[in-house]
XYZ file of C-alpha atoms in Angstrom:
594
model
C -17.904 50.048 -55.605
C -20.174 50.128 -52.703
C -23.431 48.099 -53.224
C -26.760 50.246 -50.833
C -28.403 48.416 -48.984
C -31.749 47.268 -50.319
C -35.050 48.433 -49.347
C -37.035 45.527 -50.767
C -36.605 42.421 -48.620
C -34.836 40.303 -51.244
C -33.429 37.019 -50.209
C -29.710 36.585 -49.389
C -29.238 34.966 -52.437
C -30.699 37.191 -54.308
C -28.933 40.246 -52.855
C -25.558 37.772 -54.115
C -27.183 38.293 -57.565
C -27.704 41.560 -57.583
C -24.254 42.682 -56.384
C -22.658 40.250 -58.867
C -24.849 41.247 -61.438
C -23.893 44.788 -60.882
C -20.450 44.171 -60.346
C -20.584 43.056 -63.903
C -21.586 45.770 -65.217
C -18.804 47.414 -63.486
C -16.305 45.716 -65.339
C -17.779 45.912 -68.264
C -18.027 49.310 -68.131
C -14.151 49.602 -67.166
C -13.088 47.111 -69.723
C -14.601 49.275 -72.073
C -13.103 52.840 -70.949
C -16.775 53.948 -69.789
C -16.389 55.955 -66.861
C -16.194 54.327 -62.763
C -12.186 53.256 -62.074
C -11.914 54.234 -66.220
C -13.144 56.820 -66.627
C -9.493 57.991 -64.856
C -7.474 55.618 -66.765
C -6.215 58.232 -69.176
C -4.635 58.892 -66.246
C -0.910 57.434 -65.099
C -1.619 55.302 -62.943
C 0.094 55.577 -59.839
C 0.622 54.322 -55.972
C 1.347 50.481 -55.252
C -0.759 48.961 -57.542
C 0.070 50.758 -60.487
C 2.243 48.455 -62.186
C -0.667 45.930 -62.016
C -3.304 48.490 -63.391
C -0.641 48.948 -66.131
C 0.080 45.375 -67.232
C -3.589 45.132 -67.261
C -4.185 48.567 -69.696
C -1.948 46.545 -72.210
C -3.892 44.002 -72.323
C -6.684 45.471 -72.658
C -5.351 48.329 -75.378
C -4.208 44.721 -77.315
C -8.327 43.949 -77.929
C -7.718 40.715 -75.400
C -10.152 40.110 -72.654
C -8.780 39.942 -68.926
C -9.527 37.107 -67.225
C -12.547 37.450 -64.726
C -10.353 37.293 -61.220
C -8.151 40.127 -63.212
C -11.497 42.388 -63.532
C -12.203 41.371 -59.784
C -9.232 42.705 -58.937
C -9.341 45.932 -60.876
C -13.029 46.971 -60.339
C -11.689 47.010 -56.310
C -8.621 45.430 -54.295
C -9.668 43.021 -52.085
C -7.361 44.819 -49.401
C -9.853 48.243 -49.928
C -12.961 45.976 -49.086
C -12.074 44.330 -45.453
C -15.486 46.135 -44.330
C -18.021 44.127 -46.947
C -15.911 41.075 -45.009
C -16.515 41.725 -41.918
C -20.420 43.055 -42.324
C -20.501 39.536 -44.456
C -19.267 37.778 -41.337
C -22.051 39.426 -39.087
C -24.864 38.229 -41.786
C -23.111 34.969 -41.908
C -23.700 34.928 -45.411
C -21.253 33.573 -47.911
C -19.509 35.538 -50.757
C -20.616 36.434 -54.037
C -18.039 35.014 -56.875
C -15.787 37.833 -56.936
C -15.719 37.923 -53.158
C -14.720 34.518 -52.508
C -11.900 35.642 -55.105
C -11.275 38.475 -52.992
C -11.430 36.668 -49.522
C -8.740 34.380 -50.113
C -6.127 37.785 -49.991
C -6.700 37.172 -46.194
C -5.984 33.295 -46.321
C -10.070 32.690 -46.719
C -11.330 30.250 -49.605
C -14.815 29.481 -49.511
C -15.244 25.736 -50.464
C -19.027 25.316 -51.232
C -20.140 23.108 -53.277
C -17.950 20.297 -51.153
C -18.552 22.226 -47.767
C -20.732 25.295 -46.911
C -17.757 27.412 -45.287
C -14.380 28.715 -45.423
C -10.633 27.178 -45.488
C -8.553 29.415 -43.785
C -4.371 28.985 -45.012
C -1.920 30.600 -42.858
C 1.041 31.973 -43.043
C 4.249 30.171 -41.807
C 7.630 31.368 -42.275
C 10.132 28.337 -43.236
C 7.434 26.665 -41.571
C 8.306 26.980 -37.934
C 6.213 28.450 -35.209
C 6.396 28.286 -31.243
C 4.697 25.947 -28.889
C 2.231 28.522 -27.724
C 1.403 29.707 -31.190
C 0.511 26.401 -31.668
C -1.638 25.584 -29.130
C -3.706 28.723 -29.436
C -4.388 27.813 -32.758
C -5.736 24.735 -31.631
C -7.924 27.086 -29.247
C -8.904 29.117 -31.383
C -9.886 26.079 -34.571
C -11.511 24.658 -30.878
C -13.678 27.373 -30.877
C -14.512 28.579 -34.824
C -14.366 25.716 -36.804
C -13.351 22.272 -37.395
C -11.223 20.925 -34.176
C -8.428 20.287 -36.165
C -5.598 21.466 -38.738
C -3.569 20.096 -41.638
C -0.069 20.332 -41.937
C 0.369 21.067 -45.515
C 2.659 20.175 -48.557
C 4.191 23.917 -47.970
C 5.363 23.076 -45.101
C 2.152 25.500 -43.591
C -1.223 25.026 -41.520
C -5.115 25.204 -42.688
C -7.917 25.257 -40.950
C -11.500 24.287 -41.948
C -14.976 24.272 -41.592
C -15.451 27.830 -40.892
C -18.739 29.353 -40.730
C -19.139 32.551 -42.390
C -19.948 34.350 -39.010
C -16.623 32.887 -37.380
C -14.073 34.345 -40.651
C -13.326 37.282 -39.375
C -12.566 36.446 -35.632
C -10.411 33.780 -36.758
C -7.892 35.772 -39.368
C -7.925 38.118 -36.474
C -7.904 35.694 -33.896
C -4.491 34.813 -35.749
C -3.107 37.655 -36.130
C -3.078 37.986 -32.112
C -1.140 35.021 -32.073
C 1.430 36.318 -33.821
C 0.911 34.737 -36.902
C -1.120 35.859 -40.268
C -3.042 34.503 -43.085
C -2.786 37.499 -45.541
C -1.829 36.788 -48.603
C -2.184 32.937 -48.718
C -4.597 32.577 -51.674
C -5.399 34.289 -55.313
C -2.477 35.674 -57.022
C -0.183 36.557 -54.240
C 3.487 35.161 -53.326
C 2.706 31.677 -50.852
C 4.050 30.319 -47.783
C 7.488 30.893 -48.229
C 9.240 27.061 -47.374
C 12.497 26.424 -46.283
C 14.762 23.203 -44.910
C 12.653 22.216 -41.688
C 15.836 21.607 -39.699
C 17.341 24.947 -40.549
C 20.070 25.824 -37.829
C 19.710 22.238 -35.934
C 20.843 20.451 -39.314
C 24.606 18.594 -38.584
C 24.472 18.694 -42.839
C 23.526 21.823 -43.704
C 25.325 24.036 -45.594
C 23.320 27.275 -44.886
C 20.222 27.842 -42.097
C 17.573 29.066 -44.359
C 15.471 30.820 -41.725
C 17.000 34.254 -41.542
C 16.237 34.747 -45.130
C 12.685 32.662 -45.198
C 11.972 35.511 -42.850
C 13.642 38.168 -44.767
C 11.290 37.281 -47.682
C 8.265 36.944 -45.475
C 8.643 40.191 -44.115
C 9.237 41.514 -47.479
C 6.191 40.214 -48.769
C 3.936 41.311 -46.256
C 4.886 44.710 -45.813
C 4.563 46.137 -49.736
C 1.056 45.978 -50.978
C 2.704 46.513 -54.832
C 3.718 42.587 -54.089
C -0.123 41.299 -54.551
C -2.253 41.042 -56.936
C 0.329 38.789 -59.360
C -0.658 37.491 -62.634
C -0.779 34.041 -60.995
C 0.400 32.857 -57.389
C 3.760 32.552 -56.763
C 6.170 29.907 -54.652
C 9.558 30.667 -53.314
C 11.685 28.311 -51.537
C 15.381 28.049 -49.721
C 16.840 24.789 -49.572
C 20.038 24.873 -47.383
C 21.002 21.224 -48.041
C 19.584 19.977 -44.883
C 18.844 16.038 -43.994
C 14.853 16.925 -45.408
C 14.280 18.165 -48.423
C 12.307 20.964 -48.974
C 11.597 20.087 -52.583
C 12.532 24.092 -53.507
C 13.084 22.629 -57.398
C 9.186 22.815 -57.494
C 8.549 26.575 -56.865
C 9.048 29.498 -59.126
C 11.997 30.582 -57.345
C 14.368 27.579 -55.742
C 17.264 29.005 -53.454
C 19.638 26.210 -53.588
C 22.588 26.341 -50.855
C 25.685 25.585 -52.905
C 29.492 25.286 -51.374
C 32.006 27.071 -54.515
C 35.299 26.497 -54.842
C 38.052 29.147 -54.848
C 39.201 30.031 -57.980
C 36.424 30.161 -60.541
C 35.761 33.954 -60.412
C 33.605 33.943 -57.131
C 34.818 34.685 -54.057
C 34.595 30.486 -52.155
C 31.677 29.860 -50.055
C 28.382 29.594 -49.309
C 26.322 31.003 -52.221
C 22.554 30.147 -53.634
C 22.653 28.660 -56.728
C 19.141 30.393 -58.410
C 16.362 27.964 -60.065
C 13.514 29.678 -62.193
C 10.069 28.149 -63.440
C 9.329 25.184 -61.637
C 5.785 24.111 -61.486
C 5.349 20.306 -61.303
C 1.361 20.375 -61.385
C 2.419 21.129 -65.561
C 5.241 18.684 -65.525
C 8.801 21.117 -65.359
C 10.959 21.892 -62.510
C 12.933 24.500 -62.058
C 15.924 25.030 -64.107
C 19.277 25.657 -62.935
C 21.631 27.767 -65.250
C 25.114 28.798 -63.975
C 23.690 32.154 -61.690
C 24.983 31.928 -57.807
C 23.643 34.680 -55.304
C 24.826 35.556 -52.315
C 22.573 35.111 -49.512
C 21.912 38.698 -48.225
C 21.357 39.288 -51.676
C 18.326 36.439 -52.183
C 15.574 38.976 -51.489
C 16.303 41.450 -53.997
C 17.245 39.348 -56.508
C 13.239 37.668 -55.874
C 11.896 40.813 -56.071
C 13.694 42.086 -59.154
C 12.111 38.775 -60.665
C 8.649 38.907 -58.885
C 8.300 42.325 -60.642
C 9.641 41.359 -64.205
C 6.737 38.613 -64.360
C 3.780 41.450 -62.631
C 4.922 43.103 -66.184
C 4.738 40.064 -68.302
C 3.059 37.403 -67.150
C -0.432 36.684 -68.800
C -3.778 38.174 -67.396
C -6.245 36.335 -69.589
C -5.469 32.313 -69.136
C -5.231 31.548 -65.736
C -3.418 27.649 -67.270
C -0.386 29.875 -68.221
C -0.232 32.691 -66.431
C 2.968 31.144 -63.997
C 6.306 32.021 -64.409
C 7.255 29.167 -66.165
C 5.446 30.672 -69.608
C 6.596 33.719 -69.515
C 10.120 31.624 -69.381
C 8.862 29.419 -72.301
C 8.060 32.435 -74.208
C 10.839 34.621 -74.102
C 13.393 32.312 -73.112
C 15.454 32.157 -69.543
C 18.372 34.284 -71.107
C 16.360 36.944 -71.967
C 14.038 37.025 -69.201
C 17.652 37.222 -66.817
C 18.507 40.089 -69.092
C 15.867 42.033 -67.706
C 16.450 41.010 -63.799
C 19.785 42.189 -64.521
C 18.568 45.550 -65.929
C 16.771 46.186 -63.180
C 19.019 44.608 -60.043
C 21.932 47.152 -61.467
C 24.433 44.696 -62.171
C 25.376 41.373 -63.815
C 24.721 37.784 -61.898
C 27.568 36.314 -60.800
C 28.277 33.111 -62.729
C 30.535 30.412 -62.381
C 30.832 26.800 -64.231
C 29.189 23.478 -62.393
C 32.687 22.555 -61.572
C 32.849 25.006 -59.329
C 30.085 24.063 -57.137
C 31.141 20.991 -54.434
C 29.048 17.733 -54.063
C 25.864 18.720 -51.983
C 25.335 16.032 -48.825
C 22.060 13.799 -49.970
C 18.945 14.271 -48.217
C 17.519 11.283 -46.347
C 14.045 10.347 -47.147
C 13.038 9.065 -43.130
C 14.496 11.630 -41.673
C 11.492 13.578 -41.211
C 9.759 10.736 -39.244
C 11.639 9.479 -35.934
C 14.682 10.873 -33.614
C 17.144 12.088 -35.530
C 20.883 13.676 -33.497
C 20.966 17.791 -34.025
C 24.244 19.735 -34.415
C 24.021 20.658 -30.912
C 25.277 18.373 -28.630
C 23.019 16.113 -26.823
C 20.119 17.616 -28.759
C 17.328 15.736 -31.118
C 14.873 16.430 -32.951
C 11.474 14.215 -33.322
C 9.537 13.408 -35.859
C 5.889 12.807 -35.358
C 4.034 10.863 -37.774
C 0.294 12.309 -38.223
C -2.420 10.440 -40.423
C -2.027 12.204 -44.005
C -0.995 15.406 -42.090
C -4.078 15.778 -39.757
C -3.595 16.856 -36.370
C -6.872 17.102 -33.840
C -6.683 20.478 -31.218
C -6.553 18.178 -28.403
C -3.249 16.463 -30.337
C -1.930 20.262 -30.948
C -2.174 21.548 -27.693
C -0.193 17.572 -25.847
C 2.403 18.620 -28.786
C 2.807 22.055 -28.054
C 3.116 21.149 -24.241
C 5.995 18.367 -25.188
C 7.560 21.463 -27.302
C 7.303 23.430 -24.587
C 8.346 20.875 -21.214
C 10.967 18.297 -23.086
C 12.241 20.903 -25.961
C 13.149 24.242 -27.529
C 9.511 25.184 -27.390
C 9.783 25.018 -31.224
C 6.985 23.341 -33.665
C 8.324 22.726 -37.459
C 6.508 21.699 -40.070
C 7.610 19.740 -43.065
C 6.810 19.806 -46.889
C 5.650 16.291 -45.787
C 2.916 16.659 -43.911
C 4.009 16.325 -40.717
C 6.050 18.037 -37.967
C 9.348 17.813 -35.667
C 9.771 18.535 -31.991
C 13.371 20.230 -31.864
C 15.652 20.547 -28.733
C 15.001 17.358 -27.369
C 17.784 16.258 -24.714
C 18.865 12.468 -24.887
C 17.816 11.686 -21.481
C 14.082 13.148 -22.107
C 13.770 10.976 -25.835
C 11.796 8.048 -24.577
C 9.888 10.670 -22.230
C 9.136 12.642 -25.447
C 8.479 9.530 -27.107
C 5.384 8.177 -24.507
C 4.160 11.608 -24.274
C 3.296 11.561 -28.106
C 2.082 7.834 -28.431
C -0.247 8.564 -25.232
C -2.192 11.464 -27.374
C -2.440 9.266 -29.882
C 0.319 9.678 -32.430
C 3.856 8.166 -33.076
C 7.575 8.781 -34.173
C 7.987 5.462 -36.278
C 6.427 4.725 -39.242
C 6.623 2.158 -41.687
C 7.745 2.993 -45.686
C 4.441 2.983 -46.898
C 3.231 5.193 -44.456
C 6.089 7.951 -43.923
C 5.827 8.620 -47.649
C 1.560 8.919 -47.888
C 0.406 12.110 -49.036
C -2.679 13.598 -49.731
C -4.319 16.621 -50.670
C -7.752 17.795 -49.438
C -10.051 15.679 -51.964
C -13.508 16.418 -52.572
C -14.322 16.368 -48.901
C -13.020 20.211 -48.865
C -12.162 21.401 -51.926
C -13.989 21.854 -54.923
C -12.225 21.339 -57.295
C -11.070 17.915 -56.388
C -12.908 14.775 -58.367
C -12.055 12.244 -55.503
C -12.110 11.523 -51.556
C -8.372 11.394 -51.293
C -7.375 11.201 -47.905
C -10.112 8.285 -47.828
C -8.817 6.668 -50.325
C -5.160 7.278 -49.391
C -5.689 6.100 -45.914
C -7.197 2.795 -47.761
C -3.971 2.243 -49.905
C -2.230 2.684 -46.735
C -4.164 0.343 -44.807
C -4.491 -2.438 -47.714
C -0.657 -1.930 -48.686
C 1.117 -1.866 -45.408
C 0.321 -5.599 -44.048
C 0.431 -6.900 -47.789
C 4.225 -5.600 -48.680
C 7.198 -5.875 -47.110
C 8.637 -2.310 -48.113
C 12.307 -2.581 -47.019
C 13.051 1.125 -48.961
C 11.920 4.773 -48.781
C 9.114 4.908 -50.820
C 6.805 7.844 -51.720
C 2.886 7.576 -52.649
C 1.051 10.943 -53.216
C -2.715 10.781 -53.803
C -3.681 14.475 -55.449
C -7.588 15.478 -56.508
C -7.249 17.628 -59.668
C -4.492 19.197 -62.228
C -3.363 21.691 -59.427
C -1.736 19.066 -58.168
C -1.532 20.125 -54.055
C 0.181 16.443 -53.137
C 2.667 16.666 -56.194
C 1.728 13.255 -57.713
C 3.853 13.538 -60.656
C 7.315 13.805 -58.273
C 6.524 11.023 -56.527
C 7.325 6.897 -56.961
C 3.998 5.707 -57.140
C 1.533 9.045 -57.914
C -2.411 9.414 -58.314
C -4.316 11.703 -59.300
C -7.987 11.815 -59.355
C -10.139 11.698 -62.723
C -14.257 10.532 -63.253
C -14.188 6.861 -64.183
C -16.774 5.755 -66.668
C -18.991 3.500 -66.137
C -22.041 1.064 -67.740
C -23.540 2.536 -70.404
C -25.202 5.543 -69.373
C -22.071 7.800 -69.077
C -22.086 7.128 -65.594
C -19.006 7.984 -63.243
C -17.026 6.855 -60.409
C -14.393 8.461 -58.336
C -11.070 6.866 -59.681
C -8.001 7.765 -60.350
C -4.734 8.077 -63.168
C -1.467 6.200 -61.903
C 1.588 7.293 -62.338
C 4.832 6.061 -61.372
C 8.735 6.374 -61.480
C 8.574 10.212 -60.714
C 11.378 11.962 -58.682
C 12.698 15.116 -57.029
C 15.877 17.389 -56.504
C 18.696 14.828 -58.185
C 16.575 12.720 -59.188
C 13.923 15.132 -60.301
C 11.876 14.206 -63.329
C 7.717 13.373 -63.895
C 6.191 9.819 -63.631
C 4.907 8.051 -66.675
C 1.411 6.729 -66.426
C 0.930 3.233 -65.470
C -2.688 2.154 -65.056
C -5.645 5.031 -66.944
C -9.083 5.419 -65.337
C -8.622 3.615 -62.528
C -11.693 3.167 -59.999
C -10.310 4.115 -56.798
C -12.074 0.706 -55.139
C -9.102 -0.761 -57.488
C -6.535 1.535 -56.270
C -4.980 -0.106 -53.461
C -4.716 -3.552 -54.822
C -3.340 -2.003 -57.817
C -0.314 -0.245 -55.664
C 0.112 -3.525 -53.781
C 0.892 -5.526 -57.160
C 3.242 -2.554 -58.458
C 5.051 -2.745 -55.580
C 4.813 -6.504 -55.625
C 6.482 -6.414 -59.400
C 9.040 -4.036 -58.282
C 10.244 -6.152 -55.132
C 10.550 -9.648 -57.286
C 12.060 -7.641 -60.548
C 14.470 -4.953 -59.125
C 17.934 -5.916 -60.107
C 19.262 -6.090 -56.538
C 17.951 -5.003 -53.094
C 19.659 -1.994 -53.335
C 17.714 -0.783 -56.548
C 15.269 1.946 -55.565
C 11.039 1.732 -56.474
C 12.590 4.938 -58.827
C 15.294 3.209 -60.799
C 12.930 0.683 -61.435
C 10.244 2.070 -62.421
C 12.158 4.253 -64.835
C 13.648 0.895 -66.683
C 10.676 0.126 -67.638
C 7.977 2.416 -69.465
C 4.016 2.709 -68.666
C 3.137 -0.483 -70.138
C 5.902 -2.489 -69.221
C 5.265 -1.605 -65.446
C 1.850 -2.043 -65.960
C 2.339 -6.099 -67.269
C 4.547 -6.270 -64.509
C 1.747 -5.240 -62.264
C -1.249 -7.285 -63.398
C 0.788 -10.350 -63.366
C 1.494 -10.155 -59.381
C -1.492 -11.942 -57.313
C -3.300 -9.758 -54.765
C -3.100 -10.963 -51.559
């Protein structure tokens, strides 16, 4: 629906109101089979969003009320209203509600109340891009918004602080670089991830990156894919030296090795995981299915479109894949993908599946020997994923001059320079630490994580990179960390940094306070949680905890788990998990602070 312009010299924020006002009636109308979009819903629907239009006619023919970004959607695809953007962009004036619902199908989220602009999420196949794409991003971030980008926990790049007036040049500006943002918010299939050391890996069992791309490509090219009940994650692991934590998206491609003689032809097959969402505490779950390869795509869209048809348009808290899986059951939900791929999965028994190599927790951080002879690749450490546009564009030149041009991002937060010859290391080395960044790390800080906090995102109830950086900073001199060791600092129950899959994870709550229901920025502890073998959630340790407190409470957990782990080879994990919330917790407050 096309809003006139007005006549009456009405205030920008009153022209919001209007337009949302009647964009309510709209849906209103529509909900209630009153004529505009519904007036033709007798109608079959048809053309690529019709299955959508459908699943949402159900619900409504049930008496149940669509949720309000399911009525944004239907009263008119954000993909039909790029013009509104772009005439938005030369007001500079920010979106209405459904708008900034509609804005982030081009990778735009518009932060306000914590910032008075847009985020801008890209989109990054198995999370590698080229040297040049890389330093015209830090061009173009130079030029429309914050100087700087954050590697994210999908192994992908955001940008922030972007004006209104600059949102359109920069999607654009990105797309001229060869790289996109569509798709990258609101109900739509994310970054696709994959094993950051795909086809330099001396481990791997399978380079993830042809089919990363396959599924990227898929994605972006059928506008029937958008528009989800909820977003949607889909990862390949090919059993690389970094994990790519694939157990924690909807669909996890796991490269398996089978034996000959169980049925399957031997080889390299994915072995298929279904449901996992670790912001609500479940992984995904492995049942006997292998799939070939070349066949990964259309197996992921044969499931994509099973949950467009029944996953749940009216609560957004379980409207993943993993409830339509706790409702109907996996069995019967595979039923269906079989139905519709043609044919039965090919199963086979977990004996027939070799031992996969183990990942190694520092191997994204440092130099590290590649497959190919006399070739590295480099980890860089950045500060809770941060990189400045002067940093991007030294790292992109390093890429470029002392490797294979290649920039890859890592699930991590940070990135590796690939291609690096042995007699250009310590070159490669210098080069980094002169712009201000470096390729060792200590435990504590190769395992920090942290989402955006309240400093960008909304929805966040603490500061955490602050107060991540100040664990890392109190911690680090304090503890002699001899093991791998993973702290993730996360700002609401979305759960960006993943706290409950990590050793020691936070995430942010309102602390009371006095006596006048004051609040404080704090945070709820967790520990003991874990990932791919050793995947399972944390238990809580310490409740309401004021994030002043945080650090010295880390530093006495890890203080308790260095003088009572059974041996120096115990792990902070198998620790933790000996003990339960309270037990860890005694442990804790009876350790001194130094």
């Amino acid at each position: 629906m096309k809003i006139e312009t007005l006549s009456i010299d009405f205030t920008d924020e009153q022209k919001r109101y209007l337009e949302g006002f009647t964009t309510g009636l709209q849906i209103s109308r529509v909900g209630r089979g009153l004529g505009g979009a519904a007036g033709k819903a007798a109608a079959e629907p048809t053309g690529p969003d019709a299955a959508h239009i459908k699943a949402q006619d159900k619900v409504i023919a049930s008496g149940k009320k669509l949720a309000d970004p399911e009525k944004f959607k239907r009263e008119e695809h954000p993909f039909d209203a790029y013009p509104r953007l772009k005439q938005q962009a030369l007001d500079n004036a920010p979106p209405s509600p459904a708008d900034n619902f509609r804005w982030r199908y081009y990778g735009l989220f518009y932060v306000a109340p914590a910032q008075d602009s847009y985020m801008c999420r890209l989109r990054i196949p198995n999370g590698i891009l080229k040297h040049w794409q890389f330093s015209g991003l830090a061009d173009l971030s130079e030029r429309l918004c914050g100087p700087f980008c954050h590697v994210t926990t999908r192994a992908n790049l955001q940008v922030r602080e972007i004006p209104p007036k600059h949102a359109v040049a920069l999607i654009e500006g990105i797309q001229d670089l060869g790289l996109c943002s569509r798709g990258t918010g609101a109900d739509n299939i994310r970054n696709v991830t994959g094993t950051p050391t795909a086809g330099i890996d001396p481990q791997e069992l399978l380079d993830t990156r042809e089919y990363a791309r396959e599924w990227h490509y898929h994605i972006l090219n059928d506008r029937s894919l958008y528009g989800l009940p909820r977003k949607f994650n889909v990862a390949f692991d090919g059993a690389g030296k970094i994990a790519a934590l694939e157990d924690t998206n909807d669909i996890a491609f796991t490269a398996v090795e089978v034996k000959d003689g169980f049925g399957a032809e031997g080889g390299i097959w994915f072995r298929l995981g279904l449901g996992g969402i670790t912001g609500h505490k479940d992984f995904a779950k492995y049942t006997d299915i292998i799939v070939r390869p070349a066949d990964a795509t259309k197996v992921a869209d044969a499931i994509v479109r099973i949950f467009i048809d029944l996953g749940d348009r009216t609560n957004r808290n379980k409207a993943r894949l993993k409830y339509v899986l706790d409702g109907m059951g996996h069995e019967k939900f595979l039923a269906l993908v079989e139905e519709r791929l043609g044919k039965p999965f090919t199963r086979v028994p977990a004996e027939a599946l070799c031992l996969r190599p183990a990942s190694d927790r520092m191997a994204h951080i440092g130099v590290h020997k590649q497959k190919q002879d006399r070739l590295n690749w480099i980890g860089v450490s950045l500060p809770l994923g941060k990189v400045t546009a002067e940093q991007m564009r030294g790292l992109a030149k390093i890429a470029q001059d002392l490797g294979d041009g290649d920039i890859r991002l890592t699930v991590w937060q940070n990135l590796l320079i690939s291609g690096v010859r042995d007699e250009n290391v310590e070159l490669a080395i210098a080069a980094i630490q002169k712009i201000g960044l470096a390729v060792e790390a200590s435990h504590i800080r190769a395992g920090l994580i942290a989402c955006t906090g309240n400093a960008g995102c909304r929805f966040a109830a603490s500061n955490t990179k602050r107060h991540a950086a100040e664990i890392g900073d109190w911690c680090e001199p304090r503890v002699a960390i001899d093991t791998p060791i993973n702290i993730h600092v996360t700002g609401c129950h979305h759960s960006c940094a993943q706290h409950y899959i990590s050793d020691i994870g936070l995430i942010a709550a309102r602390v009371p306070v006095g006596e006048d229901d004051d609040t404080v920025e704090g945070y709820h502890l967790f520990a003991g949680g874990g990932f791919g073998p050793d995947a399972d959630v944390g238990q809580e340790v310490f409740h309401d905890l004021k994030a002043e407190d945080a650090p010295k409470a880390v530093e006495k957990l890890l203080k308790a788990y260095l003088t009572h782990r059974a041996s120096s080879d115990e792990t902070f994990l198998t620790f933790a998990r000996r003990h339960d919330g309270a037990g860890l917790r005694k442990l804790a407050e009876a350790e001194v602070s130094a």
